[in-house]
Coordinates of C-alpha atoms in Angstrom, one line a residue:
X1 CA 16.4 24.9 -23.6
X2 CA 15.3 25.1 -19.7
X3 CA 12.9 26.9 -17.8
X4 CA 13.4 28.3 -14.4
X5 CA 11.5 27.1 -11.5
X6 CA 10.6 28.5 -8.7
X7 CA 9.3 27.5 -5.1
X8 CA 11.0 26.9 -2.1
X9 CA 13.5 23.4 -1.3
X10 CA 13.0 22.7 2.0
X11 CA 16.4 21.7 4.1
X12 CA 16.1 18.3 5.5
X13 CA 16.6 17.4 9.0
X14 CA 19.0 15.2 9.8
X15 CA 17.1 11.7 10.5
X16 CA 15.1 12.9 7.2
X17 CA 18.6 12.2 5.7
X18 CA 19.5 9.1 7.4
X19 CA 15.8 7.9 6.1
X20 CA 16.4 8.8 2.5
X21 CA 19.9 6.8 3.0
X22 CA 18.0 3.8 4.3
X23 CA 15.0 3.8 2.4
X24 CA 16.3 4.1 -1.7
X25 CA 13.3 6.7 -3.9
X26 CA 10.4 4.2 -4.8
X27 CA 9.5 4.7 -8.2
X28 CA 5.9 4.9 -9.2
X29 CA 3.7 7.4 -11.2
X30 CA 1.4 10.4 -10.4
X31 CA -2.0 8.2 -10.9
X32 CA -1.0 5.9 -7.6
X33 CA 0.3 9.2 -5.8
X34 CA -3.2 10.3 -6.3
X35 CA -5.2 7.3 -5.9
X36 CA -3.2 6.2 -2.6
X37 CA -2.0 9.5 -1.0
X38 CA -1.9 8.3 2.9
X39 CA 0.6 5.2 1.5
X40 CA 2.4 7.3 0.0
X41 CA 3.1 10.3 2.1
X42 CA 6.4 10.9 3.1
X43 CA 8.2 8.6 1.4
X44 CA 11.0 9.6 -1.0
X45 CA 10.0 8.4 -4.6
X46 CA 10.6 9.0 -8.4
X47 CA 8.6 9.9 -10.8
X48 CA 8.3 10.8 -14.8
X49 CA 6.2 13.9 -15.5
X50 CA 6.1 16.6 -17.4
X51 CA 6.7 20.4 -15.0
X52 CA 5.1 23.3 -16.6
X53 CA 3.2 26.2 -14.5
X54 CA -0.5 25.7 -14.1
X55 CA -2.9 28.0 -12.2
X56 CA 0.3 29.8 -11.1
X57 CA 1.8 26.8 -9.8
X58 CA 4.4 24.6 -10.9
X59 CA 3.1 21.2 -11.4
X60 CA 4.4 17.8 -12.3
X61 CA 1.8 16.4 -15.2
X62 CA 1.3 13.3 -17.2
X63 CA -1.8 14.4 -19.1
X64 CA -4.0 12.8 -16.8
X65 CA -3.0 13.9 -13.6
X66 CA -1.1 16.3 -12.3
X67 CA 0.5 17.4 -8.8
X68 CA 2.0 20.7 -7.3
X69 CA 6.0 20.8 -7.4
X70 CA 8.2 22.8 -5.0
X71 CA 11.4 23.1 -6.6
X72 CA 14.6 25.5 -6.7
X73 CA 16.4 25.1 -9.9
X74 CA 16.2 24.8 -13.5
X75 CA 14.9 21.5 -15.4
X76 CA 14.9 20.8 -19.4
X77 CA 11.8 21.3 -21.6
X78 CA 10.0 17.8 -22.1
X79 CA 9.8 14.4 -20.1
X80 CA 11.8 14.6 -17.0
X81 CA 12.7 12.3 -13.9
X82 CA 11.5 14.1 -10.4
X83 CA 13.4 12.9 -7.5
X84 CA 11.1 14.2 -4.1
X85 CA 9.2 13.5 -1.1
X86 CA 5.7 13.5 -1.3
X87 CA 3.5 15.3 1.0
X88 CA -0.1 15.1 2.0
X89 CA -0.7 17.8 3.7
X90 CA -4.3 16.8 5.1
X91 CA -2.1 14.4 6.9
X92 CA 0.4 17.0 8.6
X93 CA -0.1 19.5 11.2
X94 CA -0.1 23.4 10.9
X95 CA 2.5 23.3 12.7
X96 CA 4.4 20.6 11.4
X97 CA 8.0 21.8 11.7
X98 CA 8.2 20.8 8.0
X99 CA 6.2 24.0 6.9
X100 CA 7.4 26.1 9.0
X101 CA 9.8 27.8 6.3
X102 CA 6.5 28.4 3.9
X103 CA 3.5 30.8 4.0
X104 CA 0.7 28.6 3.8
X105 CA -1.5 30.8 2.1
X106 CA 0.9 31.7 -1.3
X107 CA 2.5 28.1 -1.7
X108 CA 0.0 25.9 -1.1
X109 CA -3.0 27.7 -1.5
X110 CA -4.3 27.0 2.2
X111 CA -6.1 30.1 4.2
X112 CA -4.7 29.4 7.6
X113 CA -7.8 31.0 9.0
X114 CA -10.0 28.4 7.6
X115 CA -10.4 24.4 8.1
X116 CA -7.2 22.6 7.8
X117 CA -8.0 20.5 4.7
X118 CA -8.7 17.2 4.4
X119 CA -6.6 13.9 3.8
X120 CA -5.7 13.4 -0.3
X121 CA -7.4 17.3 -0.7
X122 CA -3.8 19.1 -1.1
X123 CA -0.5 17.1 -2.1
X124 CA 2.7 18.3 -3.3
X125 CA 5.9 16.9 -4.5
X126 CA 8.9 18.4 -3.0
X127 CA 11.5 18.0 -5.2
X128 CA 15.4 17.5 -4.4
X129 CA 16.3 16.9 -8.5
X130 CA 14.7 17.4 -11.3
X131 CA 16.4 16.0 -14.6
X132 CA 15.7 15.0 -18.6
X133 CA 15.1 11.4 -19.3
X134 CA 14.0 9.8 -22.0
X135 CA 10.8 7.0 -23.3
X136 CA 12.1 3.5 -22.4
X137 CA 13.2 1.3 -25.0
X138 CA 11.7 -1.8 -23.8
X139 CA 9.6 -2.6 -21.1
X140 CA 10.6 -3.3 -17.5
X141 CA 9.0 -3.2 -14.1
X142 CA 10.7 0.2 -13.2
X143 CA 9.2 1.7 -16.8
X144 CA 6.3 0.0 -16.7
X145 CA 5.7 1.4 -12.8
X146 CA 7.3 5.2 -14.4
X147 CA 4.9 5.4 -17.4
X148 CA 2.1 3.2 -17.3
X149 CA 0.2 5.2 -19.6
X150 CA 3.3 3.7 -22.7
X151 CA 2.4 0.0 -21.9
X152 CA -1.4 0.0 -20.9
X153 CA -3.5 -2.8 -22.8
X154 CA -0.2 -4.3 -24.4
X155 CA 1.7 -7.1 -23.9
X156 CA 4.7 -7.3 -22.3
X157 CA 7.8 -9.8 -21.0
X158 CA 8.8 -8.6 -17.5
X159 CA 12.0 -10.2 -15.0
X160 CA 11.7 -9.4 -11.7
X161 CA 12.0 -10.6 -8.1
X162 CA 9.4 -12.9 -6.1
X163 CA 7.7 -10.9 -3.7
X164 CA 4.6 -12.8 -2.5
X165 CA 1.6 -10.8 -1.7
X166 CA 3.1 -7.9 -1.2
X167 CA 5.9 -9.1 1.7
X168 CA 7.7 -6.3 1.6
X169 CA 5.0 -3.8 1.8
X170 CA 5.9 -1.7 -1.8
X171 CA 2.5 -1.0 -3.0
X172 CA -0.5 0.1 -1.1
X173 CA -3.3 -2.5 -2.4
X174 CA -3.7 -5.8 -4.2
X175 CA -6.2 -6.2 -7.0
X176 CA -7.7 -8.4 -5.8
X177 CA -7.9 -10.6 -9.5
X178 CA -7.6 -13.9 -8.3
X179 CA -6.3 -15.5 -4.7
X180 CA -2.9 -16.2 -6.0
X181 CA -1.8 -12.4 -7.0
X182 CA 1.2 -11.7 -6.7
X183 CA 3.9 -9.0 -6.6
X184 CA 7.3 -8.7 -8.5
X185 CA 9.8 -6.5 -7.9
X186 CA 13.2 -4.6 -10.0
X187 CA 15.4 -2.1 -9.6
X188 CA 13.6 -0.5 -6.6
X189 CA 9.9 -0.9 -8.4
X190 CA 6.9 -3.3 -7.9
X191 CA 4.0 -4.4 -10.2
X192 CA 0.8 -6.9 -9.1
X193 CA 0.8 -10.1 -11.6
X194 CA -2.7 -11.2 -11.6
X195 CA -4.4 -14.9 -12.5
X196 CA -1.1 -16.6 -12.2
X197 CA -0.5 -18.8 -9.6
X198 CA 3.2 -19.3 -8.7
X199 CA 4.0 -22.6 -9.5
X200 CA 7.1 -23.7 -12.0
X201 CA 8.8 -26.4 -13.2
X202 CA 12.5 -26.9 -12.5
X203 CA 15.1 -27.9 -14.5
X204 CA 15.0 -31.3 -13.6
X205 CA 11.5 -30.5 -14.3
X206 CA 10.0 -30.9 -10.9
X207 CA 7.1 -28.5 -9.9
X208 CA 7.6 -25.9 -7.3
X209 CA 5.1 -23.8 -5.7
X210 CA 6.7 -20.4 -4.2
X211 CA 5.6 -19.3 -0.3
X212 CA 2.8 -16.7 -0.7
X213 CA 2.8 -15.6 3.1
X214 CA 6.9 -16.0 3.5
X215 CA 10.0 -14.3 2.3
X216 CA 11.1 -17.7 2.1
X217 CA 11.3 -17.5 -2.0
X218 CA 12.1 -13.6 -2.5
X219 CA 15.3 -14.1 -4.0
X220 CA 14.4 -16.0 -6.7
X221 CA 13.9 -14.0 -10.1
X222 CA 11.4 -14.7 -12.5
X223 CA 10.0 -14.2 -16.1
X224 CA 6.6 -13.8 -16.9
X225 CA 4.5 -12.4 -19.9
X226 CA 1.1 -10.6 -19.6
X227 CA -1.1 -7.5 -20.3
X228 CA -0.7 -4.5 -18.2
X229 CA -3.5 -3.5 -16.8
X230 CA -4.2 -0.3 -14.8
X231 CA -8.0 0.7 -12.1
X232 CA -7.8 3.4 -9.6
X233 CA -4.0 4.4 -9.6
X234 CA -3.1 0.4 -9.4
X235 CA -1.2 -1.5 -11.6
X236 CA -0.8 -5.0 -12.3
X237 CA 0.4 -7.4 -15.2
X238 CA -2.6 -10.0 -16.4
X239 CA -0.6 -13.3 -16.8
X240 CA -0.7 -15.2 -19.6
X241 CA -1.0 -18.6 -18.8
X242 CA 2.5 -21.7 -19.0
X243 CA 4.6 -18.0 -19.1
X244 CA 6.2 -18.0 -15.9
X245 CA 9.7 -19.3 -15.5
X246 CA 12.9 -18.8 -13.7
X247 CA 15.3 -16.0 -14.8
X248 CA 18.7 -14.9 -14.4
X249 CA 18.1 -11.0 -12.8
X250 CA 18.1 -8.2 -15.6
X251 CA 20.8 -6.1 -17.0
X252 CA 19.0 -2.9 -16.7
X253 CA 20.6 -0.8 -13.4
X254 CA 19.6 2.9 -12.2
X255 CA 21.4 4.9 -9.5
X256 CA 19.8 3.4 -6.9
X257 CA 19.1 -0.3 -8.2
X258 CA 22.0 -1.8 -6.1
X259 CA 20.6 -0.9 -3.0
X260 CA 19.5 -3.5 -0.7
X261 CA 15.3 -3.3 -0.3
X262 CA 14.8 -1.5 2.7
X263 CA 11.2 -0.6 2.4
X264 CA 9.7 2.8 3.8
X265 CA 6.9 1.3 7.0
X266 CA 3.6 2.8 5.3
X267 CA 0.9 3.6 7.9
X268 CA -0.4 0.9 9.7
X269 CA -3.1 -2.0 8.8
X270 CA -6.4 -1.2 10.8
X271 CA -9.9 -2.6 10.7
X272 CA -12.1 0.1 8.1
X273 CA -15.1 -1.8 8.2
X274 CA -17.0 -4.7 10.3
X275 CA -19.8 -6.7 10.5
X276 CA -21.7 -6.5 12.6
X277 CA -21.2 -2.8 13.1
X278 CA -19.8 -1.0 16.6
X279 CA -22.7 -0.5 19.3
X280 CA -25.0 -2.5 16.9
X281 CA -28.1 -4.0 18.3
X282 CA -30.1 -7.4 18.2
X283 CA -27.7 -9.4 16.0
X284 CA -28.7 -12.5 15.3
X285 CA -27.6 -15.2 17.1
X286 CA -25.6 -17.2 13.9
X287 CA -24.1 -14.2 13.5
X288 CA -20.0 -14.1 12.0
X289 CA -17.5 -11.3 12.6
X290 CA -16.4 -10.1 9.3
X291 CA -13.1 -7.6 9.5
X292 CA -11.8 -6.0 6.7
X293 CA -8.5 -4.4 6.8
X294 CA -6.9 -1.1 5.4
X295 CA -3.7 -3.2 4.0
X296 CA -2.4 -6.8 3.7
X297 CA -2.0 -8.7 7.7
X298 CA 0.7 -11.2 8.4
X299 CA -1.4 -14.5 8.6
X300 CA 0.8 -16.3 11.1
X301 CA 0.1 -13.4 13.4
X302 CA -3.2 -13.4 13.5
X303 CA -3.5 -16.4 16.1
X304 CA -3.4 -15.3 19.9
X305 CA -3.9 -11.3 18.9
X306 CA -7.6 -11.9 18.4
X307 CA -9.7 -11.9 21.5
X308 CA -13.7 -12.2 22.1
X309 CA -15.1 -11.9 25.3
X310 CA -19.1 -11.2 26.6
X311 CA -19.3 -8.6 28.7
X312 CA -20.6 -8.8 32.3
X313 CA -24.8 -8.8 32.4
X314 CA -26.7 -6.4 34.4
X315 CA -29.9 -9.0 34.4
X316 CA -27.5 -11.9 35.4
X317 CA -28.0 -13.4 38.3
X318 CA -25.8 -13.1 41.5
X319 CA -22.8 -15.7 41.0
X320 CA -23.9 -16.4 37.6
X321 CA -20.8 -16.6 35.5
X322 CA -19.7 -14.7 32.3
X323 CA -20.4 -17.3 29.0
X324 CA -17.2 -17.7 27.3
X325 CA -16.7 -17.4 23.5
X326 CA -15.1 -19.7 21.5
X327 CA -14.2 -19.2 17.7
X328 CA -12.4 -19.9 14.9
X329 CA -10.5 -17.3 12.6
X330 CA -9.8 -17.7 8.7
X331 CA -8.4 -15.2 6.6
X332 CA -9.1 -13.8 3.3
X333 CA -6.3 -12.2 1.6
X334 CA -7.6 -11.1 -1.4
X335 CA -10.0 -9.0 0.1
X336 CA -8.1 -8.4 3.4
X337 CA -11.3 -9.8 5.2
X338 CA -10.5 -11.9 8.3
X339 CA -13.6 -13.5 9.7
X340 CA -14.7 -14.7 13.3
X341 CA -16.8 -18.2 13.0
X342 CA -18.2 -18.9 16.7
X343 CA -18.4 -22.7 17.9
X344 CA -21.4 -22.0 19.5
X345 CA -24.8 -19.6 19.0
X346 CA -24.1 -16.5 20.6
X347 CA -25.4 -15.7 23.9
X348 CA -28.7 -13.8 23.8
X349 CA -29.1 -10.8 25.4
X350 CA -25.2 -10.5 26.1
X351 CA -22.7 -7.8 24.5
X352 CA -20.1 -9.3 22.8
X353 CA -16.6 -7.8 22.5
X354 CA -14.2 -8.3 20.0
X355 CA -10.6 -7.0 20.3
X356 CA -7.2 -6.8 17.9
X357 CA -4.5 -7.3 20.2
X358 CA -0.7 -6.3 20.2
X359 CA 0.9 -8.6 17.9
X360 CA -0.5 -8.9 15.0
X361 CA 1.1 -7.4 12.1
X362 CA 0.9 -6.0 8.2
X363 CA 3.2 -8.0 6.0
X364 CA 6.0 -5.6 6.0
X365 CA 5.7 -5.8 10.2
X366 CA 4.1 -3.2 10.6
X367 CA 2.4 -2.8 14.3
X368 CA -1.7 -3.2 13.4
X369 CA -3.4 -0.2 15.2
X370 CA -6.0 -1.4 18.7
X371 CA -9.3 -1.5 17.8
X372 CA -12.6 -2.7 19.7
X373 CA -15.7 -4.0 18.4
X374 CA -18.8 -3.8 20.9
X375 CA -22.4 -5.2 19.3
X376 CA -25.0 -6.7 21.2
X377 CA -26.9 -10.2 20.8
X378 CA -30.8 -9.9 20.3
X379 CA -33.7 -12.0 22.3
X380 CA -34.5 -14.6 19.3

């Protein structure tokens, strides 16, 4: 039995196609398109759901969440796999060329005459397939990633590809469980495994220790056993300890599986938070610069693309020089924190500025957006 659906399919530019040629559907699960909707927007992904009519819209539902679904065509009662783009439209223009085709006011419920709305406030899946599929018989990352909601709080035995902290960029945030989380990657998905760091014995039992920070070990495939876990839209396998091993690469194949990892660019890294704060006044002279990042930065790029200067003084004197600042730089990954330690107090009654310069990078090499911190040094 099917049902008939109805909305509009939008007709794809031309680079959109070259994109989706380029960039294989990511799977993942309505929870993370919810939870992470500015990582997510615009890619081409996959997704299990259920599509029934709610609020007189179609909608893609899991029981917990569920998300509006533009699609022309017919799709089978029960669990099926949607094949789309996903749009947040808080993040597009009114007159993105993309909408053109649709009235804003009966598809997406948006009064043009009002406020455009706001990042993550109105999302929709635009769907180029929607067909039946069917529970997993065992676990995998791809099932795992499809329908967390089967394998939450049990154990499972995973194979996947080494993929660092998140080198290639597949996911939008780590969990932040311990400083050696990594990710692993199958068949186009990716899952976090937590409290494990990456170190194996050999056959010839020798202990090796894979790169972190380099995609000097992504083609290895390994086994490892764990609990899946799931906060805020995030997934992630809690390792059991001695599990991790080597593995030969899994049976399991989808349409897209052989396709070589080229990863959709998601928006890029830039400072959310600092301390001290922009324009802040009478910091203390002991004072660190404390940068936390929107997603995961390159380490190695981090030297020469931080700069601190003081600022010219009104109250100096005539042919008194600028101080210089000197500093050191360490970065927290696990947090995405990377901190300023100055050799020297800071000057008092000088402004200190602190730049992000071009050249340093996100993991997956993306471009980190300019930013400028200004704060100035108290008397005492």
């Amino acid at each position: 039995m099917t049902k008939t659906l109805t909305g509009v399919l939008l007709a794809l530019s031309l680079a959109t196609n070259v994109s989706a040629q380029l960039n294989p559907r990511r799977p993942t699960n309505l929870a993370a398109l919810k939870s992470f909707p500015g990582f997510y927007h615009g890619r081409p992904i996959v997704v299990a759901a259920n599509v029934g009519v709610e609020n007189d819209q179609l909608k893609a539902t899991d029981g917990d969440n569920s998300i509006h679904l533009l699609f022309k065509g017919t799709a089978p009662d029960g669990l099926d796999e949607i094949r789309a783009e996903f749009w947040d439209l808080g993040r597009m223009k009114p007159d993105d060329i993309r909408l053109s085709t649709y009235d804003l006011r009966t598809t997406f419920k948006i009064d043009p005459d009002a406020p455009w709305p706001r990042p993550g406030e109105v999302t929709a899946l635009i769907a180029t397939a929607v067909t039946p599929t069917t529970p997993p018989t065992a676990p995998s990352i791809r099932a795992i990633v499809l329908q967390p909601s089967r394998y939450l709080q049990q154990k499972v035995t995973i194979i996947g590809q080494f993929s660092g902290r998140n080198l290639m960029g597949e996911l939008p945030e780590a969990p932040g469980k311990s400083r050696y989380d990594f990710v692993m990657r199958a068949t186009g998905a990716a899952i976090w495994i937590a409290n494990m760091r990456p170190k194996i014995r050999d056959s010839n039992n020798k202990e090796i220790e894979l790169a972190l920070d380099s995609r000097i070990d992504s083609s290895r495939w390994l086994e490892v056993s764990g609990t899946v876990q799931e906060s805020r839209g995030l997934l992630w396998v809690d390792a059991e300890a001695g599990s991790l091993k080597f593995a030969k690469p899994p049976q399991e194949t989808t349409t897209e599986a052989d396709e070589p990892v080229h990863v959709p660019l998601g928006p890029p890294p830039e400072a959310i938070f600092s301390t001290p704060t922009d324009d802040e006044t009478d910091v203390l002279q002991n004072a660190h610069v404390r940068i936390q990042f929107s997603r995961d930065l390159d380490p190695a790029t981090i030297k020469g693309h931080v700069r601190a200067t003081y600022l010219p003084s009104p109250a100096a004197a005539p042919g008194e020089p600028t101080p210089t600042a000197e500093f050191t730089t360490q970065y927290n990954a696990m947090n995405r924190v990377l901190e300023l330690h100055f050799t020297k107090p800071l000057e008092r009654l000088h402004t200190l500025k602190v730049e992000l310069l071009e050249g340093l990078l996100g993991t997956d090499g993306q471009q980190a957006k300019p930013w400028t911190l200004t704060f100035s040094i108290g008397g005492s």
